[in-house]
Amino acid sequence: MKRRLRALVLPVLFLVVTAYFVFNAINGSRGIIAQRHDQAVLVKDRQSLTDVTARRDRWQARVDALHHHAIAPDMLNEQARAVLNLADPDDLAVPLHPAPAPAPAPASSAPAAPTPAAPGRPHS
């Protein structure tokens, strides 16, 4: 009996050590599951890097356009009007809210004179 027990100790010990390493190879901090998670984070970070790089390039192009030897007059005009809250005389302004209706005129005892119609248009 003791002989059989001694014969099983070494294989069981190796089996436990092997199970420990297999478990850590799968679930450990550097295991297969952690590696898949790190790959997903890497893909997300690369996309973020691409977005930030494109944004930086757009800003760099705008900064380059403002150098003293390459000032774009259209861009300078647009930025100046935006900062000063001004409009160009040729711009079309569209109100976002309808204008309030004019107040009704006070009633008078004399009848109102008809307004003349514009030439080419019938009076309505």
PDB file of C-alpha atoms in Angstrom:
ATOM      1  CA  MET A   1       0.000   0.000   0.000  1.00  0.00           C
ATOM      2  CA  LYS A   2       2.765   2.446   0.929  1.00  0.00           C
ATOM      3  CA  ARG A   3       4.661   1.412  -2.132  1.00  0.00           C
ATOM      4  CA  ARG A   4       1.642   2.121  -4.359  1.00  0.00           C
ATOM      5  CA  LEU A   5       1.099   5.490  -2.630  1.00  0.00           C
ATOM      6  CA  ARG A   6       4.751   6.463  -3.150  1.00  0.00           C
ATOM      7  CA  ALA A   7       4.475   5.453  -6.788  1.00  0.00           C
ATOM      8  CA  LEU A   8       1.505   7.831  -7.251  1.00  0.00           C
ATOM      9  CA  VAL A   9       2.990  10.880  -5.497  1.00  0.00           C
ATOM     10  CA  LEU A  10       5.425  11.851  -8.243  1.00  0.00           C
ATOM     11  CA  PRO A  11       2.946  11.545 -11.163  1.00  0.00           C
ATOM     12  CA  VAL A  12       0.262  13.453  -9.205  1.00  0.00           C
ATOM     13  CA  LEU A  13       2.797  16.185  -8.367  1.00  0.00           C
ATOM     14  CA  PHE A  14       3.738  16.528 -12.052  1.00  0.00           C
ATOM     15  CA  LEU A  15       0.064  16.516 -12.996  1.00  0.00           C
ATOM     16  CA  VAL A  16      -0.658  19.363 -10.526  1.00  0.00           C
ATOM     17  CA  VAL A  17       2.312  21.414 -11.805  1.00  0.00           C
ATOM     18  CA  THR A  18       1.236  20.831 -15.406  1.00  0.00           C
ATOM     19  CA  ALA A  19      -2.348  21.843 -14.589  1.00  0.00           C
ATOM     20  CA  TYR A  20      -1.047  25.030 -12.949  1.00  0.00           C
ATOM     21  CA  PHE A  21       0.940  26.007 -16.051  1.00  0.00           C
ATOM     22  CA  VAL A  22      -1.941  25.160 -18.419  1.00  0.00           C
ATOM     23  CA  PHE A  23      -4.364  27.212 -16.331  1.00  0.00           C
ATOM     24  CA  ASN A  24      -1.998  30.214 -16.363  1.00  0.00           C
ATOM     25  CA  ALA A  25      -1.346  29.797 -20.082  1.00  0.00           C
ATOM     26  CA  ILE A  26      -5.052  30.251 -20.669  1.00  0.00           C
ATOM     27  CA  ASN A  27      -6.257  32.562 -17.877  1.00  0.00           C
ATOM     28  CA  GLY A  28      -3.091  34.243 -16.603  1.00  0.00           C
ATOM     29  CA  SER A  29      -2.043  37.859 -17.045  1.00  0.00           C
ATOM     30  CA  ARG A  30      -0.155  36.873 -20.214  1.00  0.00           C
ATOM     31  CA  GLY A  31      -2.429  34.021 -21.232  1.00  0.00           C
ATOM     32  CA  ILE A  32      -4.518  33.432 -24.333  1.00  0.00           C
ATOM     33  CA  ILE A  33      -7.571  35.327 -23.007  1.00  0.00           C
ATOM     34  CA  ALA A  34      -5.461  38.323 -21.976  1.00  0.00           C
ATOM     35  CA  GLN A  35      -3.752  38.294 -25.368  1.00  0.00           C
ATOM     36  CA  ARG A  36      -7.120  38.430 -27.181  1.00  0.00           C
ATOM     37  CA  HIS A  37      -8.195  41.319 -24.943  1.00  0.00           C
ATOM     38  CA  ASP A  38      -4.940  43.148 -25.650  1.00  0.00           C
ATOM     39  CA  GLN A  39      -5.424  42.628 -29.403  1.00  0.00           C
ATOM     40  CA  ALA A  40      -8.909  44.169 -29.203  1.00  0.00           C
ATOM     41  CA  VAL A  41      -7.535  47.155 -27.280  1.00  0.00           C
ATOM     42  CA  LEU A  42      -4.743  47.492 -29.854  1.00  0.00           C
ATOM     43  CA  VAL A  43      -7.228  47.598 -32.744  1.00  0.00           C
ATOM     44  CA  LYS A  44      -9.286  50.278 -30.965  1.00  0.00           C
ATOM     45  CA  ASP A  45      -6.178  52.319 -30.161  1.00  0.00           C
ATOM     46  CA  ARG A  46      -4.940  52.116 -33.761  1.00  0.00           C
ATOM     47  CA  GLN A  47      -8.307  53.457 -34.976  1.00  0.00           C
ATOM     48  CA  SER A  48      -8.083  56.255 -32.434  1.00  0.00           C
ATOM     49  CA  LEU A  49      -4.543  57.019 -33.608  1.00  0.00           C
ATOM     50  CA  THR A  50      -5.739  57.175 -37.224  1.00  0.00           C
ATOM     51  CA  ASP A  51      -8.530  59.602 -36.274  1.00  0.00           C
ATOM     52  CA  VAL A  52      -6.213  61.821 -34.235  1.00  0.00           C
ATOM     53  CA  THR A  53      -3.570  61.812 -36.983  1.00  0.00           C
ATOM     54  CA  ALA A  54      -6.143  62.881 -39.585  1.00  0.00           C
ATOM     55  CA  ARG A  55      -7.358  65.650 -37.273  1.00  0.00           C
ATOM     56  CA  ARG A  56      -3.786  66.815 -36.645  1.00  0.00           C
ATOM     57  CA  ASP A  57      -3.083  66.846 -40.390  1.00  0.00           C
ATOM     58  CA  ARG A  58      -6.169  68.996 -41.029  1.00  0.00           C
ATOM     59  CA  TRP A  59      -5.068  71.475 -38.366  1.00  0.00           C
ATOM     60  CA  GLN A  60      -1.501  71.440 -39.690  1.00  0.00           C
ATOM     61  CA  ALA A  61      -2.789  72.287 -43.171  1.00  0.00           C
ATOM     62  CA  ARG A  62      -4.748  75.226 -41.729  1.00  0.00           C
ATOM     63  CA  VAL A  63      -1.691  76.439 -39.797  1.00  0.00           C
ATOM     64  CA  ASP A  64       0.495  76.104 -42.896  1.00  0.00           C
ATOM     65  CA  ALA A  65      -2.024  78.192 -44.839  1.00  0.00           C
ATOM     66  CA  LEU A  66      -1.585  81.023 -42.321  1.00  0.00           C
ATOM     67  CA  HIS A  67       2.177  81.409 -42.763  1.00  0.00           C
ATOM     68  CA  HIS A  68       3.205  84.861 -43.943  1.00  0.00           C
ATOM     69  CA  HIS A  69       4.257  83.628 -47.378  1.00  0.00           C
ATOM     70  CA  ALA A  70       1.128  81.550 -47.968  1.00  0.00           C
ATOM     71  CA  ILE A  71      -1.843  83.369 -46.453  1.00  0.00           C
ATOM     72  CA  ALA A  72      -4.973  82.372 -48.347  1.00  0.00           C
ATOM     73  CA  PRO A  73      -7.118  85.511 -48.678  1.00  0.00           C
ATOM     74  CA  ASP A  74     -10.366  83.542 -48.715  1.00  0.00           C
ATOM     75  CA  MET A  75      -9.494  81.712 -45.524  1.00  0.00           C
ATOM     76  CA  LEU A  76      -8.350  84.914 -43.837  1.00  0.00           C
ATOM     77  CA  ASN A  77     -11.600  86.653 -44.850  1.00  0.00           C
ATOM     78  CA  GLU A  78     -13.715  83.726 -43.634  1.00  0.00           C
ATOM     79  CA  GLN A  79     -11.934  83.532 -40.274  1.00  0.00           C
ATOM     80  CA  ALA A  80     -12.063  87.298 -39.736  1.00  0.00           C
ATOM     81  CA  ARG A  81     -15.812  87.411 -40.450  1.00  0.00           C
ATOM     82  CA  ALA A  82     -16.412  84.452 -38.143  1.00  0.00           C
ATOM     83  CA  VAL A  83     -14.438  86.034 -35.294  1.00  0.00           C
ATOM     84  CA  LEU A  84     -15.994  89.474 -35.743  1.00  0.00           C
ATOM     85  CA  ASN A  85     -19.488  88.040 -36.341  1.00  0.00           C
ATOM     86  CA  LEU A  86     -19.853  89.963 -39.606  1.00  0.00           C
ATOM     87  CA  ALA A  87     -21.379  89.051 -42.942  1.00  0.00           C
ATOM     88  CA  ASP A  88     -20.233  89.847 -46.445  1.00  0.00           C
ATOM     89  CA  PRO A  89     -22.604  92.174 -48.366  1.00  0.00           C
ATOM     90  CA  ASP A  90     -23.025  89.435 -50.992  1.00  0.00           C
ATOM     91  CA  ASP A  91     -23.955  86.771 -48.396  1.00  0.00           C
ATOM     92  CA  LEU A  92     -27.555  85.624 -48.156  1.00  0.00           C
ATOM     93  CA  ALA A  93     -28.891  85.719 -44.594  1.00  0.00           C
ATOM     94  CA  VAL A  94     -31.690  83.280 -43.818  1.00  0.00           C
ATOM     95  CA  PRO A  95     -33.486  83.864 -40.490  1.00  0.00           C
ATOM     96  CA  LEU A  96     -33.908  80.724 -38.434  1.00  0.00           C
ATOM     97  CA  HIS A  97     -37.042  81.951 -36.682  1.00  0.00           C
ATOM     98  CA  PRO A  98     -39.969  83.665 -38.455  1.00  0.00           C
ATOM     99  CA  ALA A  99     -40.312  87.379 -37.807  1.00  0.00           C
ATOM    100  CA  PRO A 100     -43.156  88.329 -35.454  1.00  0.00           C
ATOM    101  CA  ALA A 101     -46.341  89.506 -37.153  1.00  0.00           C
ATOM    102  CA  PRO A 102     -46.804  93.292 -37.138  1.00  0.00           C
ATOM    103  CA  ALA A 103     -49.284  94.661 -34.635  1.00  0.00           C
ATOM    104  CA  PRO A 104     -52.705  95.595 -36.087  1.00  0.00           C
ATOM    105  CA  ALA A 105     -53.178  99.288 -36.792  1.00  0.00           C
ATOM    106  CA  PRO A 106     -55.612 101.123 -34.520  1.00  0.00           C
ATOM    107  CA  ALA A 107     -59.104 101.427 -35.994  1.00  0.00           C
ATOM    108  CA  SER A 108     -60.022 104.908 -37.175  1.00  0.00           C
ATOM    109  CA  SER A 109     -63.333 106.387 -38.236  1.00  0.00           C
ATOM    110  CA  ALA A 110     -62.068 107.417 -41.701  1.00  0.00           C
ATOM    111  CA  PRO A 111     -61.887 104.702 -44.361  1.00  0.00           C
ATOM    112  CA  ALA A 112     -58.357 103.831 -45.430  1.00  0.00           C
ATOM    113  CA  ALA A 113     -57.263 104.915 -48.892  1.00  0.00           C
ATOM    114  CA  PRO A 114     -56.499 102.062 -51.285  1.00  0.00           C
ATOM    115  CA  THR A 115     -52.816 101.543 -52.029  1.00  0.00           C
ATOM    116  CA  PRO A 116     -51.810 101.743 -55.652  1.00  0.00           C
ATOM    117  CA  ALA A 117     -50.790  98.443 -57.254  1.00  0.00           C
ATOM    118  CA  ALA A 118     -47.277  97.974 -58.559  1.00  0.00           C
ATOM    119  CA  PRO A 119     -47.025  98.186 -62.343  1.00  0.00           C
ATOM    120  CA  GLY A 120     -47.517  94.817 -63.991  1.00  0.00           C
ATOM    121  CA  ARG A 121     -49.122  93.267 -60.898  1.00  0.00           C
ATOM    122  CA  PRO A 122     -52.835  93.191 -60.138  1.00  0.00           C
ATOM    123  CA  HIS A 123     -54.025  94.781 -56.916  1.00  0.00           C
ATOM    124  CA  SER A 124     -55.148  92.144 -54.388  1.00  0.00           C
TER     125      SER A 124
END
